[in-house]
mmCIF file of C-alpha atoms in Angstrom:
data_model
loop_
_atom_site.group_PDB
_atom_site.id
_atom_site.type_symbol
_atom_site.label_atom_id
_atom_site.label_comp_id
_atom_site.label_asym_id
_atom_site.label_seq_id
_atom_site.Cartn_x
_atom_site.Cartn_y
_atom_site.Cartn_z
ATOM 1 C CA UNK A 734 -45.533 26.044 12.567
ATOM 2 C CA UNK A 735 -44.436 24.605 9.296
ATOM 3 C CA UNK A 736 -44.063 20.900 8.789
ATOM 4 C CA UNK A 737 -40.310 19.287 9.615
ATOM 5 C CA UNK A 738 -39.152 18.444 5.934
ATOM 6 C CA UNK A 739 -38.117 14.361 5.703
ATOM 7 C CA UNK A 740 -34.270 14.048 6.080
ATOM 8 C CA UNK A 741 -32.752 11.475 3.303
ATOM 9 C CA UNK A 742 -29.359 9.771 4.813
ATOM 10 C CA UNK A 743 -26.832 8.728 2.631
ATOM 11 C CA UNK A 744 -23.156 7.040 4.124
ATOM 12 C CA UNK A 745 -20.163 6.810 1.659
ATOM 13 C CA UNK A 746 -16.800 5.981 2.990
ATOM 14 C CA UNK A 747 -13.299 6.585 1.700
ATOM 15 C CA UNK A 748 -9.924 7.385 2.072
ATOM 16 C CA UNK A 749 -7.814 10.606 0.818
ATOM 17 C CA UNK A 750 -7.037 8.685 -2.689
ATOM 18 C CA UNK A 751 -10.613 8.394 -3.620
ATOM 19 C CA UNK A 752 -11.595 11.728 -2.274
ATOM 20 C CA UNK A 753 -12.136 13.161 -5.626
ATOM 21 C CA UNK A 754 -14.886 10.357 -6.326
ATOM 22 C CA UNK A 755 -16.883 11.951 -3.598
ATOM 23 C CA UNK A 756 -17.006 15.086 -5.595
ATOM 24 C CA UNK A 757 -18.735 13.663 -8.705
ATOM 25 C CA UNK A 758 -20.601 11.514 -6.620
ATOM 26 C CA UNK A 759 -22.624 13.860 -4.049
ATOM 27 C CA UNK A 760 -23.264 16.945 -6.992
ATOM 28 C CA UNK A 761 -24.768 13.697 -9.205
ATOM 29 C CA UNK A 762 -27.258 13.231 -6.165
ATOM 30 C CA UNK A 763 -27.585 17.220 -5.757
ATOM 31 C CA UNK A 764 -28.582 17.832 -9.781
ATOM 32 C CA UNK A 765 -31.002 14.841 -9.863
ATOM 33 C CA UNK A 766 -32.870 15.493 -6.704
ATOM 34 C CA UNK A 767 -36.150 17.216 -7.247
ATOM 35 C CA UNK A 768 -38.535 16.569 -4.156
ATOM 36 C CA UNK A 769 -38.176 18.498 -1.190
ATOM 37 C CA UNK A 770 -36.359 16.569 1.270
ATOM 38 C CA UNK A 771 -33.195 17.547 3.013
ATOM 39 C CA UNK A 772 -30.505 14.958 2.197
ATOM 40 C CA UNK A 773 -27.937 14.466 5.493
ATOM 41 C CA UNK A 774 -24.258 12.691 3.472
ATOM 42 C CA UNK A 775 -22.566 11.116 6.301
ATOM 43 C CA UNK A 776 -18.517 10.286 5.709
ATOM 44 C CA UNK A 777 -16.996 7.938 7.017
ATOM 45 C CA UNK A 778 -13.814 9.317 6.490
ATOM 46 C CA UNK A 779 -10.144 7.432 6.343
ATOM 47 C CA UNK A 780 -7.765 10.259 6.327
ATOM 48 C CA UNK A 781 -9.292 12.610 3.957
ATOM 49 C CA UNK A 782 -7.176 15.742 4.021
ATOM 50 C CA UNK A 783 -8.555 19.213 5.328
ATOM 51 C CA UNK A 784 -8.042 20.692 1.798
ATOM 52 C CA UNK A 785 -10.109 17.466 0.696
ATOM 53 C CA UNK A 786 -12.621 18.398 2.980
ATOM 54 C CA UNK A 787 -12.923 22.208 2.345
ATOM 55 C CA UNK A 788 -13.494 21.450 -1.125
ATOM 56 C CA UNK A 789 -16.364 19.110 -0.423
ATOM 57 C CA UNK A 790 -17.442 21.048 2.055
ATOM 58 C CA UNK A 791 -18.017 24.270 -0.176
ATOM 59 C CA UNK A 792 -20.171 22.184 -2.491
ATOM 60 C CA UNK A 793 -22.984 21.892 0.097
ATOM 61 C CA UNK A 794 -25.599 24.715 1.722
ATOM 62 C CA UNK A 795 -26.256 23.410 4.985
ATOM 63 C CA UNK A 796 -30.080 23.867 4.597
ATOM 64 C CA UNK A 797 -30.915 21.030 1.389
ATOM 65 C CA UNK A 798 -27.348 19.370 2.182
ATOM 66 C CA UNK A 799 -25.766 18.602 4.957
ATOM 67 C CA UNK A 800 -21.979 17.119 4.966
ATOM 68 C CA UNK A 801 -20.291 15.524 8.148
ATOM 69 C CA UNK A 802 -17.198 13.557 8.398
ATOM 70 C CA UNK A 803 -16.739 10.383 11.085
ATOM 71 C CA UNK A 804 -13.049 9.704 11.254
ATOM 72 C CA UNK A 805 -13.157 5.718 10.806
ATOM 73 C CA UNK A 806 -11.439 4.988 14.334
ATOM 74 C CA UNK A 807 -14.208 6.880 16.205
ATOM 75 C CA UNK A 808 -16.830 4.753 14.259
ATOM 76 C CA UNK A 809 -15.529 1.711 14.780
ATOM 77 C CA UNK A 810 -16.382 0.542 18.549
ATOM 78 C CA UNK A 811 -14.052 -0.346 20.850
ATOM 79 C CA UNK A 812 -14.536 -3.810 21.008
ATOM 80 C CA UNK A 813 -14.568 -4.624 17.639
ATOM 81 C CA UNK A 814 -11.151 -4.972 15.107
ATOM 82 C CA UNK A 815 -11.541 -4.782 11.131
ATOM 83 C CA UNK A 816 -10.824 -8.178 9.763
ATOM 84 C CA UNK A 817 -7.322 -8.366 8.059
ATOM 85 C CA UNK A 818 -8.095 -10.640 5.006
ATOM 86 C CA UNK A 819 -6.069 -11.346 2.015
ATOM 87 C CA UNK A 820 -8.224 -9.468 -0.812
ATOM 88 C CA UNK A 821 -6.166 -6.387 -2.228
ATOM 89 C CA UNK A 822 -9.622 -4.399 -0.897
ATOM 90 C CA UNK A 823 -9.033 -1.636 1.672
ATOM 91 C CA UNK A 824 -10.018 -2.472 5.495
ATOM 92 C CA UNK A 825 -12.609 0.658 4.919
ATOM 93 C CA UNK A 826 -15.077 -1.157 2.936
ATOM 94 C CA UNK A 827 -15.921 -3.092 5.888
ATOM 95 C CA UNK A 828 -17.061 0.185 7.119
ATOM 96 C CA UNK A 829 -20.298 -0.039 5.699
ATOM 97 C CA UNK A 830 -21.605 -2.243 8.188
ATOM 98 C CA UNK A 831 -21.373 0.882 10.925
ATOM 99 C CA UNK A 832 -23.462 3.097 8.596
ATOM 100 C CA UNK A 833 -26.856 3.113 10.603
ATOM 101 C CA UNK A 834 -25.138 3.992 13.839
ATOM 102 C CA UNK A 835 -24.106 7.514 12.506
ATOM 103 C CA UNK A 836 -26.940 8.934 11.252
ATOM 104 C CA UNK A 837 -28.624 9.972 14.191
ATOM 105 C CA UNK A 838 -31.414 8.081 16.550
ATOM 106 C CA UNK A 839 -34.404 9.498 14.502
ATOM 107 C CA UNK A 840 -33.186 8.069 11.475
ATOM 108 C CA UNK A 841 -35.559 5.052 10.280
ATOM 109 C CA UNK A 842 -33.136 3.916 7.444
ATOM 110 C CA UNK A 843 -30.434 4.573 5.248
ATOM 111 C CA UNK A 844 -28.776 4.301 1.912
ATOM 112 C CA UNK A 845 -24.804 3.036 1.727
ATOM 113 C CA UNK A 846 -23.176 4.222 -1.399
ATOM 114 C CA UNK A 847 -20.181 3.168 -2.659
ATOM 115 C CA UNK A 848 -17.740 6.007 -3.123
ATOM 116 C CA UNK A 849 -17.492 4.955 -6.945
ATOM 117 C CA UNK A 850 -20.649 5.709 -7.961
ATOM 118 C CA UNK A 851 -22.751 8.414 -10.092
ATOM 119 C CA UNK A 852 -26.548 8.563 -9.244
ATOM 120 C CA UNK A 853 -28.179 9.911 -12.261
ATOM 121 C CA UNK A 854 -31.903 9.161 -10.535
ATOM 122 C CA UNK A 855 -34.008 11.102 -8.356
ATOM 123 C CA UNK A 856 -32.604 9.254 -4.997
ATOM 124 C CA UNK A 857 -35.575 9.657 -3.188
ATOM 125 C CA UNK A 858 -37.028 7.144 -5.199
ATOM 126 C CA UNK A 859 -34.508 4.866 -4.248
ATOM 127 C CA UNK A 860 -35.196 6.346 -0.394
ATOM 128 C CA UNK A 861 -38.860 5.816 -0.991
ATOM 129 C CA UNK A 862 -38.540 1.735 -1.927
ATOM 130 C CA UNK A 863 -40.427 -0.790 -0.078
ATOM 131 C CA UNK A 864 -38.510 -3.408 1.935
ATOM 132 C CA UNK A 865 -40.875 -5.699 2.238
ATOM 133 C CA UNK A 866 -40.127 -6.088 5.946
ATOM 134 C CA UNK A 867 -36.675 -7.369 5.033
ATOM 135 C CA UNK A 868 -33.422 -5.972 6.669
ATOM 136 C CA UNK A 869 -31.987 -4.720 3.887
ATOM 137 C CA UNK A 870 -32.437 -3.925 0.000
ATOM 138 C CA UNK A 871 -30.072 -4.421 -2.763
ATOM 139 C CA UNK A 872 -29.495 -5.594 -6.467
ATOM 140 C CA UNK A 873 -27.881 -8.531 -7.849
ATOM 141 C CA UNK A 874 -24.483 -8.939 -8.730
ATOM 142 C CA UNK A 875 -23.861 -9.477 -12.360
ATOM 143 C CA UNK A 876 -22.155 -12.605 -10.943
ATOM 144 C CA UNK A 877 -25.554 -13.512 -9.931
ATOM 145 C CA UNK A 878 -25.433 -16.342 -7.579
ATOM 146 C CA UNK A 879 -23.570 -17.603 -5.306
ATOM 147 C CA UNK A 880 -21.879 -20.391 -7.188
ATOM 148 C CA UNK A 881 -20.384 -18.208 -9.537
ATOM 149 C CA UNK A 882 -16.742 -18.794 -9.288
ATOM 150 C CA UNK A 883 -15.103 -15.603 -9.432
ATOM 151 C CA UNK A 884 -17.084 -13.806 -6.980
ATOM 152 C CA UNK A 885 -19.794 -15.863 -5.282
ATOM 153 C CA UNK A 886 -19.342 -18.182 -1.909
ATOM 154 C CA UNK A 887 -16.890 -20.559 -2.803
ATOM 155 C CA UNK A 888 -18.011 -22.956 0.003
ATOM 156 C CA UNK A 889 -21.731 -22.594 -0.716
ATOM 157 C CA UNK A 890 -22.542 -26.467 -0.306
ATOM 158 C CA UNK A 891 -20.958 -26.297 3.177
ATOM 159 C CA UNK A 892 -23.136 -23.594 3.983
ATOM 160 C CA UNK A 893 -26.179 -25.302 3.024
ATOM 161 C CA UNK A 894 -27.107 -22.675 0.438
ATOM 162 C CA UNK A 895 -28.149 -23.890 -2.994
ATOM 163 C CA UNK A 896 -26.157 -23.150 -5.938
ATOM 164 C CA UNK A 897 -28.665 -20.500 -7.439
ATOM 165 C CA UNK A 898 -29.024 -18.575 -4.560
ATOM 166 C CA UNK A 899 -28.801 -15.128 -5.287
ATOM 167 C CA UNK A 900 -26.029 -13.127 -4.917
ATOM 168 C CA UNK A 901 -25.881 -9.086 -4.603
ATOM 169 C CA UNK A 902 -23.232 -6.540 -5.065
ATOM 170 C CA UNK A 903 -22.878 -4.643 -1.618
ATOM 171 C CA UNK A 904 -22.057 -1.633 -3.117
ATOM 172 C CA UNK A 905 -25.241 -0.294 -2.312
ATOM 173 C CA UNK A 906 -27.419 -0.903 0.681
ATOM 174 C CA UNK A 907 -30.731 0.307 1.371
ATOM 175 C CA UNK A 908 -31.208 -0.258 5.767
ATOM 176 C CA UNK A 909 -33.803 -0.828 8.217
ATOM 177 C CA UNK A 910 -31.634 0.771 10.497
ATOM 178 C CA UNK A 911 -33.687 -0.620 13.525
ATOM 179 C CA UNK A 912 -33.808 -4.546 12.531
ATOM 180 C CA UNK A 913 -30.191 -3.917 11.046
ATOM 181 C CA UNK A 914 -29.288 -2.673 15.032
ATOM 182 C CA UNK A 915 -31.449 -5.529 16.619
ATOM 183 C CA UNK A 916 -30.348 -7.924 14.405
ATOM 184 C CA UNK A 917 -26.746 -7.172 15.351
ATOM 185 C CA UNK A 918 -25.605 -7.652 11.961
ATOM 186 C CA UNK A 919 -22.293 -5.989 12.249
ATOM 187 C CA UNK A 920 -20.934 -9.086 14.822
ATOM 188 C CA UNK A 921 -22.738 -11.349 12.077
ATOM 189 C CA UNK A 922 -20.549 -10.402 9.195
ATOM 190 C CA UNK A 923 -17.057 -10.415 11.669
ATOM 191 C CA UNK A 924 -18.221 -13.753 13.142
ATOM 192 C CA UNK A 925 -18.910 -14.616 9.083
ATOM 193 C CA UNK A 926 -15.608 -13.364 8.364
ATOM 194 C CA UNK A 927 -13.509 -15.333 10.934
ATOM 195 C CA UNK A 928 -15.389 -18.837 10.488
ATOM 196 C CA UNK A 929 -14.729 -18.776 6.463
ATOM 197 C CA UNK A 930 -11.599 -16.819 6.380
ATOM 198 C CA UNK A 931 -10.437 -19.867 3.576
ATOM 199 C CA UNK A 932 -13.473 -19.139 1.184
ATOM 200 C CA UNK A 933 -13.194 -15.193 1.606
ATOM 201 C CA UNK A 934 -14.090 -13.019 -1.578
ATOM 202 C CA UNK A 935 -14.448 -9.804 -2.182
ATOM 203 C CA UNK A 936 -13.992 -8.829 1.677
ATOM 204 C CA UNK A 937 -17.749 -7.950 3.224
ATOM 205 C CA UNK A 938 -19.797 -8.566 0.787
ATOM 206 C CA UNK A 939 -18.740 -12.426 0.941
ATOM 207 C CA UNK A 940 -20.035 -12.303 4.494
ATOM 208 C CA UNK A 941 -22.990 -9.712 3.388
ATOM 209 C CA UNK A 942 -24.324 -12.468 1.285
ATOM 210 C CA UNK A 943 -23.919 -15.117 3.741
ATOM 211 C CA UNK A 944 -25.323 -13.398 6.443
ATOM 212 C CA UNK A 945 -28.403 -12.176 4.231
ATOM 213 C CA UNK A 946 -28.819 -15.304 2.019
ATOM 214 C CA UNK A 947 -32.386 -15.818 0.748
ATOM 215 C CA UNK A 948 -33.594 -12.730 3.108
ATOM 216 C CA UNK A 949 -32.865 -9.283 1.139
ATOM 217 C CA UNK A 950 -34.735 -7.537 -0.414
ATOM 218 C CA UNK A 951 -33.923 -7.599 -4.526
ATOM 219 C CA UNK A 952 -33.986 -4.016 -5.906
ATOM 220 C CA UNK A 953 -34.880 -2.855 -9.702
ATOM 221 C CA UNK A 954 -31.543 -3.518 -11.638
ATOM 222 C CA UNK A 955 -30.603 -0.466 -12.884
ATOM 223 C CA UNK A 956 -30.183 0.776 -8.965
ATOM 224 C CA UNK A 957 -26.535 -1.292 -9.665
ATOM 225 C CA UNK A 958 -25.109 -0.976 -12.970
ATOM 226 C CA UNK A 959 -21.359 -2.390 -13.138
ATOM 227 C CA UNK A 960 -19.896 0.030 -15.753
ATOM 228 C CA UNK A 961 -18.263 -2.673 -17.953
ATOM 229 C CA UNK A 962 -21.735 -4.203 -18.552
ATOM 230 C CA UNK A 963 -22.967 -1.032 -19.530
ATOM 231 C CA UNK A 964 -26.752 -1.287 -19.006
ATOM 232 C CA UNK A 965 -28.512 1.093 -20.397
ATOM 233 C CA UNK A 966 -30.555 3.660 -18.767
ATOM 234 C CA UNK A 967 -28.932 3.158 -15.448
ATOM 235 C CA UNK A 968 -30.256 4.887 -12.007
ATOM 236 C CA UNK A 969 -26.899 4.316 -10.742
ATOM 237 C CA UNK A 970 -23.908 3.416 -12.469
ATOM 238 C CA UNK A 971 -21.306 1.894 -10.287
ATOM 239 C CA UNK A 972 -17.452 1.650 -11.191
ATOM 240 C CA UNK A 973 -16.395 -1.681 -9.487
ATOM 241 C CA UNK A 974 -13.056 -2.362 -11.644
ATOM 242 C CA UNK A 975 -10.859 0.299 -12.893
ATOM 243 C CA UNK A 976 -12.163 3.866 -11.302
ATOM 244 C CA UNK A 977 -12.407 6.349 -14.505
ATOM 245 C CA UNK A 978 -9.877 8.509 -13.542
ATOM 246 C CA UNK A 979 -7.236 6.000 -14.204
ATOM 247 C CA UNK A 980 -5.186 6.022 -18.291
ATOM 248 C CA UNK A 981 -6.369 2.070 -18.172
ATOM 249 C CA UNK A 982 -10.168 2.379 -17.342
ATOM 250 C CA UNK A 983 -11.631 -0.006 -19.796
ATOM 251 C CA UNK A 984 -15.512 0.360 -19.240
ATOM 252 C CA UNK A 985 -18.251 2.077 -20.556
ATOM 253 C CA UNK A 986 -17.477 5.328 -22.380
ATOM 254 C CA UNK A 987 -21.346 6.617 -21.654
ATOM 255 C CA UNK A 988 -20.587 5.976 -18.120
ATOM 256 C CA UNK A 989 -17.224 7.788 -17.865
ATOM 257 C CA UNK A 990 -18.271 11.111 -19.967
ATOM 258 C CA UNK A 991 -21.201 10.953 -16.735
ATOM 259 C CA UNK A 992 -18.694 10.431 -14.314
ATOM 260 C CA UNK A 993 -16.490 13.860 -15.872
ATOM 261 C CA UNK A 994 -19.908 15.977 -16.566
ATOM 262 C CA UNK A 995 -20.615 15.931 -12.723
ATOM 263 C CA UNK A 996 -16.448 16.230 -12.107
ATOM 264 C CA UNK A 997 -16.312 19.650 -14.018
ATOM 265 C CA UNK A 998 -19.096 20.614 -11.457
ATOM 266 C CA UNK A 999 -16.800 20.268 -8.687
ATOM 267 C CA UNK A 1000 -13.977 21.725 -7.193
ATOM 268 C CA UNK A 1001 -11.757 19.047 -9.060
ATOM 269 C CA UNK A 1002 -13.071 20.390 -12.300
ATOM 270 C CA UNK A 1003 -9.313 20.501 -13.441
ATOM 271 C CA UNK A 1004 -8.386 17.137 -12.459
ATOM 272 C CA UNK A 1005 -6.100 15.205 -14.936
ATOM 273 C CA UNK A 1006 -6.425 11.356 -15.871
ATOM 274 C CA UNK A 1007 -3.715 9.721 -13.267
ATOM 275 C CA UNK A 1008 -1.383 7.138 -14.632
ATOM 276 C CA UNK A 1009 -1.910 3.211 -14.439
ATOM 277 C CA UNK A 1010 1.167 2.430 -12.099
ATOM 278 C CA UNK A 1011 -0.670 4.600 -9.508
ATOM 279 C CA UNK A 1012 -3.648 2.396 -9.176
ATOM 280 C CA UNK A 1013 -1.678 -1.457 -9.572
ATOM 281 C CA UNK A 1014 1.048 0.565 -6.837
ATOM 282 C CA UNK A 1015 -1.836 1.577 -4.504
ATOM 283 C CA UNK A 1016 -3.545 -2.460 -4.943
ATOM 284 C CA UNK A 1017 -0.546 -3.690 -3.873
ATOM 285 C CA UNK A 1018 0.301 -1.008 -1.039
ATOM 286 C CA UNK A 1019 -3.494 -2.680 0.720
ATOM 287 C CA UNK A 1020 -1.809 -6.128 -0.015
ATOM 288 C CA UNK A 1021 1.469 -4.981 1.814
ATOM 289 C CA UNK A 1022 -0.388 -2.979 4.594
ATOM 290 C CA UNK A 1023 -2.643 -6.186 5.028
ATOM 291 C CA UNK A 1024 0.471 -8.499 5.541
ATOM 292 C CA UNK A 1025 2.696 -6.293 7.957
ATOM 293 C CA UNK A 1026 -0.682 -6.048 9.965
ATOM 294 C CA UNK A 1027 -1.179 -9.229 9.971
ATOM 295 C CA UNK A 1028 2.291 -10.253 10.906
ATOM 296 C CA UNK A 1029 2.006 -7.706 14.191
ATOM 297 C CA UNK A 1030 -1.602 -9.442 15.283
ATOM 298 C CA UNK A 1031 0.497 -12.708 15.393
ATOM 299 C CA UNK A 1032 3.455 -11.361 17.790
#
């Protein structure tokens, strides 16, 4: 009988509009893998379209990849509601949180990606890191500490937390899936979120850090790597600001030629560069959605 091969989990969520970041995304893990595990992508998936979905679909095998979609409602339990905060960020990137609850009760851990990333690394290396015991694994933030002013914990000192605590970018998460579970981390952050509504940044990852202060575990740099800063030789280069198939995006060139090499290896090989009013219309369309929301939780 031959030997079960190791199954690597990897959650991304997203909504229809960022659909085509998927693409480049998953065939960047697909053309850098070289070991022989199976790799299981997990969607969490916000109204993706069927023809969405049939195109990412046809770009896995079913024996080295797997593909499923969780529609976000089913994933979210019944007892819990997605924060409605003030940040122009969509209610889905509190998703993240649910990722080791789809994956399957075998499943020791797992890797969150941010949809707006291109892995140009062998991710089982990434799969292979040691935690150290710690919950979860993760990088810095460029910001890098808490006290920084546009994106740390703007009431730090009330929190106890000293001003050079470190601070990481949640866009990706490696998980102890069993401490993460025992732990109970997902009515952490919501509890986090509700307490310092007032001080909220950058939606989850406010809370993230909060929750996790002082206890992650830091990951090598270039796991992260914000495309404006353009660090070189980056394992995973992450597009936090302006997405590169925007007219305005405004970060590193290296990174966005990447981005299209995987792109012409999809199903959106054709795709054109969309206009700026689309992405400053679709900020303020979460801002709007947010509000009327908001105004209905109050009647």
């Amino acid at each position: 009988m031959s030997k079960q091969r190791e199954t690597i989990h990897i959650v991304i969520a997203t909504d229809n509009h960022y659909a085509i970041l998927l693409a480049p995304l998953i065939k960047s893990v697909q053309a850098n893998h070289k070991t022989g595990e199976q790799i299981a992508f997990a969607i969490i998936d916000n109204g993706i379209s069927k023809l969405n979905i049939q195109k990412l679909r046809s770009m896995v095998d079913g024996n080295d990849y797997t593909l499923s979609f969780h529609e976000m409602e089913s994933v979210l339990p019944r007892d819990m509601h997605l924060p409605i905060d003030g940040t122009g960020m969509p209610q889905i990137t509190y998703m993240r949180m649910f990722a080791p609850y789809i994956v399957g009760n075998t499943a020791k851990r797992v890797i969150y990606l941010d949809v707006d990333m291109i892995v140009n690394r062998d991710i089982s290396e990434l799969w292979s890191v040691e935690l150290d015991g710690r919950t979860v694994g993760c990088v810095q933030d460029h910001s890098a500490t808490v006290s920084c002013e546009w994106a740390g914990i703007p009431n730090y000192r009330e929190l106890g937390l000293d001003p050079e605590t470190k601070y990481f970018n949640a866009g990706l998460l490696v998980i102890d899936i069993e401490k993460w579970k025992n732990e109970n981390i997902p009515q952490k952050i919501l509890t986090c979120v509700e307490e310092n509504k007032d001080s909220l940044l950058l939606a989850d990852q406010y809370a993230l850090n909060v929750v996790f202060a002082n206890s992650w575990k830091e990951l090598d740099h270039r796991w992260n790597c914000k495309a404006g800063v353009d660090v070189k030789d980056p394992f995973i280069m992450h597009f936090i600001d302006i997405k590169p198939i925007y007219s305005s995006y405004n970060g590193s060139q290296f990174y966005k030629n990447e981005f299209f090499r995987y792109l012409k290896m999809t199903p959106w090989a054709d795709f054109k560069i969309v206009p700026n009013y689309v992405r400053v219309f679709r900020k303020g369309f979460y801002k709007v959605k947010k509000t009327v929301k908001k105004i209905f939780a109050l009647k």
